[in-house]
C-alpha cells in the first residue's frame, strides 16, 4: 500500500492520459488500484516497482472499453479549469504544452503509452520492457510518433 | 513540466482512500464477463446435477420418478435428462476454460503486448462459450419440446413430422449460431478489432525490425 502511495503519480498520469472526464478518471483510478492489488503477488522484484506499476496501469487503461465521445485528455481540462496556474507560466511555453497534449490525444492508445513513458524520461530499455517490444522497435515507434505529432502540430 | 506536477499533486489521494478503492468491486468489462460466466456456471452446474440425478432416478424407478409424464414416457424422460445433462456438462467445460483464461490475466502483470494477446484470447474464449453454449442448448431444448408436443399421444414415426425432429434442431442450431455470432460481434467485435490492431502492430515489430 505504501509503495503504491509513493508512486501514485504514475496512476494519475495514466488516468489523465486516457480519460476524458473526472468520472471516468475516478473509475479508471479505482480499476488500476484493484488490478495492482490483485496482481501484486506477481511482482517478483526483478524489475523496478515503477516499471511494474506502469505495466499494470497501462494494461488496464488500454483494455478499458469505455467509448470516448471525443479524443480529449484530462490534462487539457485541467489547464482550462485552472487559469491561475497558467498565469505562472510563460505564455508561449504553456501554449506549446497544450498543443503537444492535444496532438498526443490524436495518437492511438499504444502510441500514447509510448509517448507518455518517453515524456516521463524513461529509458528505451525500460519502455521496451513495459510494452513488450525490442529497444530497436521503441526507437522506430518514437520516430514515427514524432513525425505524426509534428504533422498534427503543423496542420493546426 | 511543472504544471503537470501541480496537476498530479492535486489528484493525489491518501492511504485510507487507496485502501477504500481496493475494496470496491471491479466494473471493468472483463469483470462483467467473468461475473456472467460465474452465474451461468452456477445455474448450468445445478441444472446438470439435477438432470443426471433425475435421469438416474427415472431409469431406476420409472414408475415413481417420472416428472414429465404429461409429455414423455419414463424412458423418454430418462433419455431427455441424460441428453440435457451431457449437453450442460459440455457447456460447463467451455465455461470453465473461458473462466480460467480470464482469471489468469486478472492476477498477472505481463508486458503490454503479452497482456493484450491474453486479453484477446480470453475475450474470444468467453465469446466462443456464449456462441457454442447457445448453439448446443437451443436445439436440444427445442427438439425435445417439439417431440413432446407432436408425439405426446403417438409413437415416433418417420414421416414428415418425424423428419422434422432432425431438421428442426439443425435449423434452430444454425440460426442460433449465426444469431449469437452476430450479437457477440455487435457487443465486442469492434472493440476486439481495435485491440487486435494494437497487438498486430506490436507483434509485427519482430518482422520489421
Short mmCIF file of C-alpha atoms in Angstrom, two decimals:
data_model
loop_
_atom_site.label_atom_id
_atom_site.label_comp_id
_atom_site.label_asym_id
_atom_site.label_seq_id
_atom_site.Cartn_x
_atom_site.Cartn_y
_atom_site.Cartn_z
CA UNK A 1 0.00 0.00 0.00
CA UNK A 2 2.82 2.40 0.92
CA UNK A 3 4.69 1.55 -2.29
CA UNK A 4 1.58 2.35 -4.32
CA UNK A 5 1.02 5.52 -2.32
CA UNK A 6 4.55 6.71 -3.02
CA UNK A 7 4.23 6.08 -6.74
CA UNK A 8 0.57 7.03 -7.20
CA UNK A 9 1.52 9.81 -9.61
CA UNK A 10 2.07 7.07 -12.19
CA UNK A 11 -1.59 6.03 -11.92
CA UNK A 12 -2.83 9.63 -12.09
CA UNK A 13 -0.66 10.28 -15.11
CA UNK A 14 -2.08 7.24 -16.92
CA UNK A 15 -5.64 8.20 -15.95
CA UNK A 16 -5.21 11.73 -17.24
CA UNK A 17 -3.68 10.40 -20.43
CA UNK A 18 -6.64 8.10 -21.17
CA UNK A 19 -9.72 9.70 -19.58
CA UNK A 20 -11.95 12.41 -20.86
CA UNK A 21 -13.79 13.37 -17.70
CA UNK A 22 -13.47 13.28 -13.91
CA UNK A 23 -15.91 10.37 -13.51
CA UNK A 24 -14.02 8.21 -15.97
CA UNK A 25 -10.78 9.19 -14.27
CA UNK A 26 -12.11 8.08 -10.86
CA UNK A 27 -13.31 4.74 -12.27
CA UNK A 28 -10.05 4.05 -14.06
CA UNK A 29 -8.03 5.03 -10.98
CA UNK A 30 -10.02 2.51 -8.95
CA UNK A 31 -9.68 -0.21 -11.60
CA UNK A 32 -5.92 0.28 -11.75
CA UNK A 33 -5.64 0.12 -7.94
CA UNK A 34 -7.71 -3.07 -7.89
CA UNK A 35 -5.56 -4.66 -10.57
CA UNK A 36 -2.38 -3.60 -8.74
CA UNK A 37 -3.72 -5.19 -5.58
CA UNK A 38 -4.74 -8.41 -7.35
CA UNK A 39 -1.55 -8.84 -9.32
CA UNK A 40 0.86 -7.76 -6.57
CA UNK A 41 1.86 -11.41 -5.86
CA UNK A 42 3.21 -11.49 -9.44
CA UNK A 43 5.69 -8.71 -8.59
CA UNK A 44 8.93 -10.59 -8.03
CA UNK A 45 11.21 -7.59 -7.73
CA UNK A 46 13.24 -8.40 -10.86
CA UNK A 47 12.00 -5.14 -12.40
CA UNK A 48 11.66 -1.74 -10.76
CA UNK A 49 8.40 -1.22 -8.86
CA UNK A 50 7.60 1.77 -11.08
CA UNK A 51 8.09 -0.39 -14.22
CA UNK A 52 5.68 -2.96 -12.82
CA UNK A 53 3.19 -0.23 -11.93
CA UNK A 54 3.36 1.29 -15.41
CA UNK A 55 2.71 -2.18 -16.88
CA UNK A 56 -0.37 -2.80 -14.78
CA UNK A 57 -1.74 0.72 -15.18
CA UNK A 58 -1.26 0.77 -18.95
CA UNK A 59 -2.74 -2.70 -19.37
CA UNK A 60 -5.90 -1.62 -17.54
CA UNK A 61 -6.13 1.71 -19.39
CA UNK A 62 -5.68 0.17 -22.84
CA UNK A 63 -8.25 -2.55 -22.18
CA UNK A 64 -10.73 -0.02 -20.85
CA UNK A 65 -13.75 -0.34 -23.13
CA UNK A 66 -15.50 2.89 -22.33
CA UNK A 67 -16.31 4.68 -25.54
CA UNK A 68 -14.77 8.11 -25.70
CA UNK A 69 -17.06 10.69 -27.19
CA UNK A 70 -14.19 12.77 -28.40
CA UNK A 71 -10.49 12.49 -28.11
CA UNK A 72 -9.62 14.84 -25.35
CA UNK A 73 -7.19 14.50 -22.50
CA UNK A 74 -7.95 15.45 -18.94
CA UNK A 75 -4.67 17.32 -18.84
CA UNK A 76 -6.28 19.78 -21.25
CA UNK A 77 -9.32 20.12 -18.99
CA UNK A 78 -7.09 20.85 -16.06
CA UNK A 79 -5.35 23.59 -17.94
CA UNK A 80 -8.70 25.07 -18.80
CA UNK A 81 -10.14 24.81 -15.28
CA UNK A 82 -7.18 26.33 -13.55
CA UNK A 83 -6.28 29.52 -15.37
CA UNK A 84 -4.39 30.73 -12.29
CA UNK A 85 -1.75 28.07 -12.83
CA UNK A 86 -1.37 29.23 -16.39
CA UNK A 87 -0.53 32.74 -15.27
CA UNK A 88 2.59 31.46 -13.58
CA UNK A 89 3.85 30.01 -16.86
CA UNK A 90 5.28 31.98 -19.73
CA UNK A 91 2.50 32.18 -22.33
CA UNK A 92 4.38 30.57 -25.17
CA UNK A 93 5.54 27.58 -23.13
CA UNK A 94 2.03 26.89 -21.83
CA UNK A 95 0.60 27.17 -25.32
CA UNK A 96 3.17 24.75 -26.68
CA UNK A 97 2.44 22.25 -23.92
CA UNK A 98 -1.30 22.45 -24.56
CA UNK A 99 -0.78 21.90 -28.26
CA UNK A 100 1.52 18.97 -27.55
CA UNK A 101 -1.03 17.26 -25.29
CA UNK A 102 -3.76 17.94 -27.82
CA UNK A 103 -1.63 16.33 -30.51
CA UNK A 104 -0.85 13.36 -28.23
CA UNK A 105 -4.60 12.85 -27.77
CA UNK A 106 -4.80 12.21 -31.53
CA UNK A 107 -2.48 9.21 -31.23
CA UNK A 108 -3.76 5.69 -30.70
CA UNK A 109 -3.67 4.21 -27.18
CA UNK A 110 -0.38 2.32 -27.59
CA UNK A 111 1.38 5.27 -29.20
CA UNK A 112 0.10 7.43 -26.36
CA UNK A 113 1.57 4.98 -23.86
CA UNK A 114 4.99 5.05 -25.53
CA UNK A 115 4.91 8.84 -25.74
CA UNK A 116 3.90 9.18 -22.10
CA UNK A 117 6.74 6.92 -20.97
CA UNK A 118 9.17 8.85 -23.15
CA UNK A 119 7.98 12.20 -21.74
CA UNK A 120 8.47 10.76 -18.26
CA UNK A 121 12.13 10.32 -19.08
CA UNK A 122 12.01 6.55 -19.07
CA UNK A 123 14.85 4.85 -20.92
CA UNK A 124 14.14 2.90 -24.12
CA UNK A 125 15.15 -0.36 -22.43
CA UNK A 126 12.50 0.13 -19.75
CA UNK A 127 9.90 1.23 -22.30
CA UNK A 128 10.68 -1.93 -24.28
CA UNK A 129 10.20 -3.96 -21.10
CA UNK A 130 6.85 -2.33 -20.30
CA UNK A 131 5.46 -2.59 -23.83
CA UNK A 132 6.98 -5.98 -24.66
CA UNK A 133 8.86 -4.96 -27.81
CA UNK A 134 12.54 -4.61 -28.70
CA UNK A 135 14.50 -1.45 -27.95
CA UNK A 136 15.01 -1.04 -31.67
CA UNK A 137 11.29 -1.01 -32.25
CA UNK A 138 10.83 1.55 -29.47
CA UNK A 139 13.20 3.81 -31.40
CA UNK A 140 11.32 3.14 -34.65
CA UNK A 141 8.00 3.82 -32.90
CA UNK A 142 9.30 7.05 -31.38
CA UNK A 143 10.48 8.28 -34.78
CA UNK A 144 7.05 7.54 -36.27
CA UNK A 145 5.25 9.15 -33.31
CA UNK A 146 7.41 12.28 -33.53
CA UNK A 147 6.67 12.50 -37.26
CA UNK A 148 2.96 12.04 -36.63
CA UNK A 149 2.98 14.68 -33.88
CA UNK A 150 4.83 17.19 -35.98
CA UNK A 151 2.35 16.62 -38.83
CA UNK A 152 -0.55 17.21 -36.44
CA UNK A 153 1.08 20.30 -34.97
CA UNK A 154 1.86 21.82 -38.35
CA UNK A 155 -1.65 21.28 -39.70
CA UNK A 156 -3.16 23.07 -36.69
CA UNK B 1 6.51 20.05 -16.78
CA UNK B 2 5.98 21.97 -13.54
CA UNK B 3 2.33 22.38 -14.35
CA UNK B 4 1.93 18.68 -14.95
CA UNK B 5 3.39 18.06 -11.50
CA UNK B 6 0.95 20.54 -9.97
CA UNK B 7 -1.97 18.80 -11.64
CA UNK B 8 -0.81 15.39 -10.47
CA UNK B 9 -0.31 16.66 -6.92
CA UNK B 10 -3.91 17.86 -6.96
CA UNK B 11 -5.01 14.34 -7.91
CA UNK B 12 -3.16 12.64 -5.05
CA UNK B 13 -5.23 10.67 -2.56
CA UNK B 14 -4.29 9.45 0.90
CA UNK B 15 -3.72 5.85 2.04
CA UNK B 16 -7.25 5.31 3.50
CA UNK B 17 -8.71 6.35 0.13
CA UNK B 18 -6.43 3.87 -1.65
CA UNK B 19 -7.47 1.14 0.80
CA UNK B 20 -11.09 2.01 0.21
CA UNK B 21 -10.71 1.86 -3.58
CA UNK B 22 -9.14 -1.61 -3.34
CA UNK B 23 -12.25 -2.93 -1.61
CA UNK B 24 -14.60 -1.79 -4.33
CA UNK B 25 -15.83 -4.24 -6.94
CA UNK B 26 -14.37 -4.05 -10.40
CA UNK B 27 -16.65 -2.56 -13.06
CA UNK B 28 -14.36 -3.46 -15.96
CA UNK B 29 -15.70 -5.29 -18.99
CA UNK B 30 -13.65 -8.37 -18.14
CA UNK B 31 -15.08 -8.43 -14.59
CA UNK B 32 -18.59 -8.24 -16.02
CA UNK B 33 -17.86 -11.13 -18.38
CA UNK B 34 -16.39 -13.16 -15.52
CA UNK B 35 -19.45 -12.44 -13.39
CA UNK B 36 -21.76 -13.58 -16.20
CA UNK B 37 -19.68 -16.76 -16.66
CA UNK B 38 -19.88 -17.46 -12.93
CA UNK B 39 -23.66 -17.16 -12.79
CA UNK B 40 -24.03 -19.28 -15.97
CA UNK B 41 -21.70 -21.85 -14.40
CA UNK B 42 -23.73 -21.95 -11.18
CA UNK B 43 -27.04 -22.25 -13.00
CA UNK B 44 -25.69 -24.76 -15.52
CA UNK B 45 -23.98 -26.78 -12.77
CA UNK B 46 -27.14 -27.10 -10.70
CA UNK B 47 -29.28 -27.95 -13.75
CA UNK B 48 -26.69 -30.52 -14.90
CA UNK B 49 -26.65 -32.16 -11.48
CA UNK B 50 -30.45 -32.20 -11.28
CA UNK B 51 -30.69 -33.60 -14.84
CA UNK B 52 -28.32 -36.50 -14.14
CA UNK B 53 -29.97 -37.22 -10.79
CA UNK B 54 -33.44 -37.27 -12.36
CA UNK B 55 -32.05 -39.32 -15.26
CA UNK B 56 -30.69 -41.99 -12.90
CA UNK B 57 -33.82 -41.96 -10.71
CA UNK B 58 -36.25 -42.18 -13.66
CA UNK B 59 -34.12 -45.01 -15.06
CA UNK B 60 -34.05 -46.95 -11.76
CA UNK B 61 -37.59 -46.12 -10.64
CA UNK B 62 -39.61 -45.39 -13.81
CA UNK B 63 -42.94 -45.77 -12.02
CA UNK B 64 -42.18 -43.46 -9.10
CA UNK B 65 -39.97 -40.84 -10.77
CA UNK B 66 -41.44 -39.51 -13.98
CA UNK B 67 -41.82 -35.74 -13.59
CA UNK B 68 -42.52 -35.22 -17.31
CA UNK B 69 -45.20 -37.87 -17.66
CA UNK B 70 -47.61 -35.28 -19.11
CA UNK B 71 -45.45 -35.21 -22.26
CA UNK B 72 -42.95 -38.06 -22.16
CA UNK B 73 -42.87 -41.72 -21.19
CA UNK B 74 -40.44 -42.85 -18.46
CA UNK B 75 -37.78 -43.99 -20.95
CA UNK B 76 -38.13 -40.75 -22.95
CA UNK B 77 -37.72 -38.74 -19.76
CA UNK B 78 -34.57 -40.71 -18.88
CA UNK B 79 -33.07 -40.05 -22.32
CA UNK B 80 -34.04 -36.37 -22.12
CA UNK B 81 -32.39 -35.95 -18.72
CA UNK B 82 -29.18 -37.65 -19.87
CA UNK B 83 -29.02 -35.65 -23.11
CA UNK B 84 -29.65 -32.42 -21.19
CA UNK B 85 -27.09 -33.33 -18.52
CA UNK B 86 -24.42 -34.24 -21.11
CA UNK B 87 -25.05 -31.05 -23.13
CA UNK B 88 -24.78 -29.00 -19.97
CA UNK B 89 -21.60 -30.79 -18.94
CA UNK B 90 -20.01 -29.90 -22.31
CA UNK B 91 -21.20 -26.32 -21.87
CA UNK B 92 -19.69 -26.18 -18.39
CA UNK B 93 -16.38 -27.35 -19.86
CA UNK B 94 -16.36 -24.38 -22.27
CA UNK B 95 -17.38 -22.12 -19.40
CA UNK B 96 -14.58 -23.34 -17.13
CA UNK B 97 -11.98 -22.85 -19.86
CA UNK B 98 -13.13 -19.30 -20.53
CA UNK B 99 -13.22 -18.51 -16.81
CA UNK B 100 -9.71 -19.88 -16.26
CA UNK B 101 -8.27 -17.80 -19.09
CA UNK B 102 -9.79 -14.64 -17.69
CA UNK B 103 -8.62 -15.44 -14.19
CA UNK B 104 -5.08 -15.90 -15.45
CA UNK B 105 -4.87 -12.35 -16.75
CA UNK B 106 -6.67 -10.84 -13.77
CA UNK B 107 -3.84 -11.94 -11.48
CA UNK B 108 -0.88 -11.20 -13.68
CA UNK B 109 1.18 -8.23 -14.75
CA UNK B 110 2.64 -9.10 -18.14
CA UNK B 111 4.05 -6.59 -20.57
CA UNK B 112 1.52 -4.75 -22.71
CA UNK B 113 1.90 -6.96 -25.79
CA UNK B 114 1.58 -10.27 -23.89
CA UNK B 115 -1.29 -8.91 -21.87
CA UNK B 116 -3.11 -7.77 -24.99
CA UNK B 117 -2.77 -11.26 -26.52
CA UNK B 118 -4.02 -12.94 -23.33
CA UNK B 119 -6.87 -10.46 -23.04
CA UNK B 120 -7.93 -11.00 -26.66
CA UNK B 121 -7.76 -14.81 -26.17
CA UNK B 122 -9.86 -14.56 -23.00
CA UNK B 123 -12.46 -12.42 -24.70
CA UNK B 124 -12.58 -14.81 -27.67
CA UNK B 125 -12.89 -17.75 -25.32
CA UNK B 126 -15.82 -16.13 -23.50
CA UNK B 127 -17.44 -15.21 -26.84
CA UNK B 128 -17.00 -18.80 -28.11
CA UNK B 129 -18.59 -20.05 -24.92
CA UNK B 130 -21.62 -17.81 -25.46
CA UNK B 131 -21.93 -18.86 -29.10
CA UNK B 132 -21.46 -22.62 -28.60
CA UNK B 133 -23.49 -22.94 -25.41
CA UNK B 134 -26.49 -21.45 -27.20
CA UNK B 135 -25.82 -23.42 -30.39
CA UNK B 136 -25.79 -26.60 -28.34
CA UNK B 137 -28.57 -25.98 -25.84
CA UNK B 138 -31.23 -24.31 -28.01
CA UNK B 139 -31.65 -27.23 -30.50
CA UNK B 140 -31.69 -29.75 -27.63
CA UNK B 141 -34.48 -27.90 -25.82
CA UNK B 142 -36.43 -27.03 -29.00
CA UNK B 143 -36.10 -30.63 -30.27
CA UNK B 144 -37.48 -32.08 -27.08
CA UNK B 145 -40.33 -29.58 -26.83
CA UNK B 146 -41.23 -30.41 -30.42
CA UNK B 147 -41.05 -34.15 -29.72
CA UNK B 148 -43.15 -33.82 -26.57
CA UNK B 149 -45.76 -31.74 -28.37
CA UNK B 150 -46.07 -33.71 -31.63
CA UNK B 151 -45.64 -37.26 -30.32
CA UNK B 152 -47.33 -36.77 -26.97
CA UNK B 153 -50.05 -39.32 -27.74
CA UNK B 154 -48.34 -41.07 -30.59
CA UNK B 155 -45.33 -43.25 -31.35
CA UNK B 156 -42.38 -41.84 -33.24
CA UNK B 157 -42.77 -42.48 -36.99
CA UNK B 158 -40.56 -41.46 -39.88
CA UNK B 159 -42.95 -39.30 -41.86
CA UNK B 160 -42.66 -35.54 -42.32
CA UNK B 161 -43.26 -34.93 -38.59
CA UNK B 162 -40.59 -37.45 -37.64
CA UNK B 163 -38.15 -35.95 -40.13
CA UNK B 164 -38.78 -32.52 -38.64
CA UNK B 165 -37.37 -33.87 -35.41
CA UNK B 166 -33.97 -33.91 -37.12
CA UNK B 167 -34.38 -30.91 -39.42
CA UNK B 168 -35.80 -28.51 -36.82
CA UNK B 169 -32.92 -28.78 -34.30
CA UNK B 170 -30.39 -28.41 -37.13
CA UNK B 171 -32.14 -25.28 -38.41
CA UNK B 172 -32.54 -23.87 -34.89
CA UNK B 173 -28.88 -24.67 -34.18
CA UNK B 174 -27.71 -22.90 -37.33
CA UNK B 175 -29.90 -19.89 -36.64
CA UNK B 176 -28.73 -19.80 -33.05
CA UNK B 177 -25.07 -19.98 -34.11
CA UNK B 178 -25.28 -17.13 -36.61
CA UNK B 179 -27.52 -15.04 -34.39
CA UNK B 180 -25.12 -15.41 -31.45
CA UNK B 181 -22.13 -14.67 -33.66
CA UNK B 182 -23.83 -11.50 -34.88
CA UNK B 183 -24.88 -10.30 -31.41
CA UNK B 184 -21.46 -11.07 -29.94
CA UNK B 185 -19.84 -9.15 -32.78
CA UNK B 186 -22.16 -6.20 -32.12
CA UNK B 187 -21.20 -6.30 -28.44
CA UNK B 188 -17.45 -6.83 -28.62
CA UNK B 189 -16.41 -7.06 -32.28
CA UNK B 190 -15.27 -3.52 -32.96
CA UNK B 191 -13.55 -3.24 -29.62
CA UNK B 192 -11.72 -6.53 -30.17
CA UNK B 193 -10.70 -5.43 -33.66
CA UNK B 194 -9.06 -2.31 -32.22
CA UNK B 195 -7.18 -4.37 -29.62
CA UNK B 196 -6.12 -6.88 -32.28
CA UNK B 197 -4.85 -3.95 -34.35
CA UNK B 198 -2.68 -2.79 -31.43
CA UNK B 199 -1.39 -6.31 -30.85
CA UNK B 200 -0.62 -6.93 -34.52
CA UNK B 201 1.28 -3.67 -34.71
CA UNK B 202 3.42 -4.69 -31.72
CA UNK B 203 3.80 -8.27 -32.95
CA UNK B 204 4.89 -7.17 -36.43
CA UNK B 205 7.75 -5.30 -34.82
CA UNK B 206 9.70 -8.57 -34.81
CA UNK B 207 9.48 -8.96 -38.55
CA UNK B 208 10.04 -5.29 -39.33
CA UNK B 209 12.99 -4.61 -37.01
#
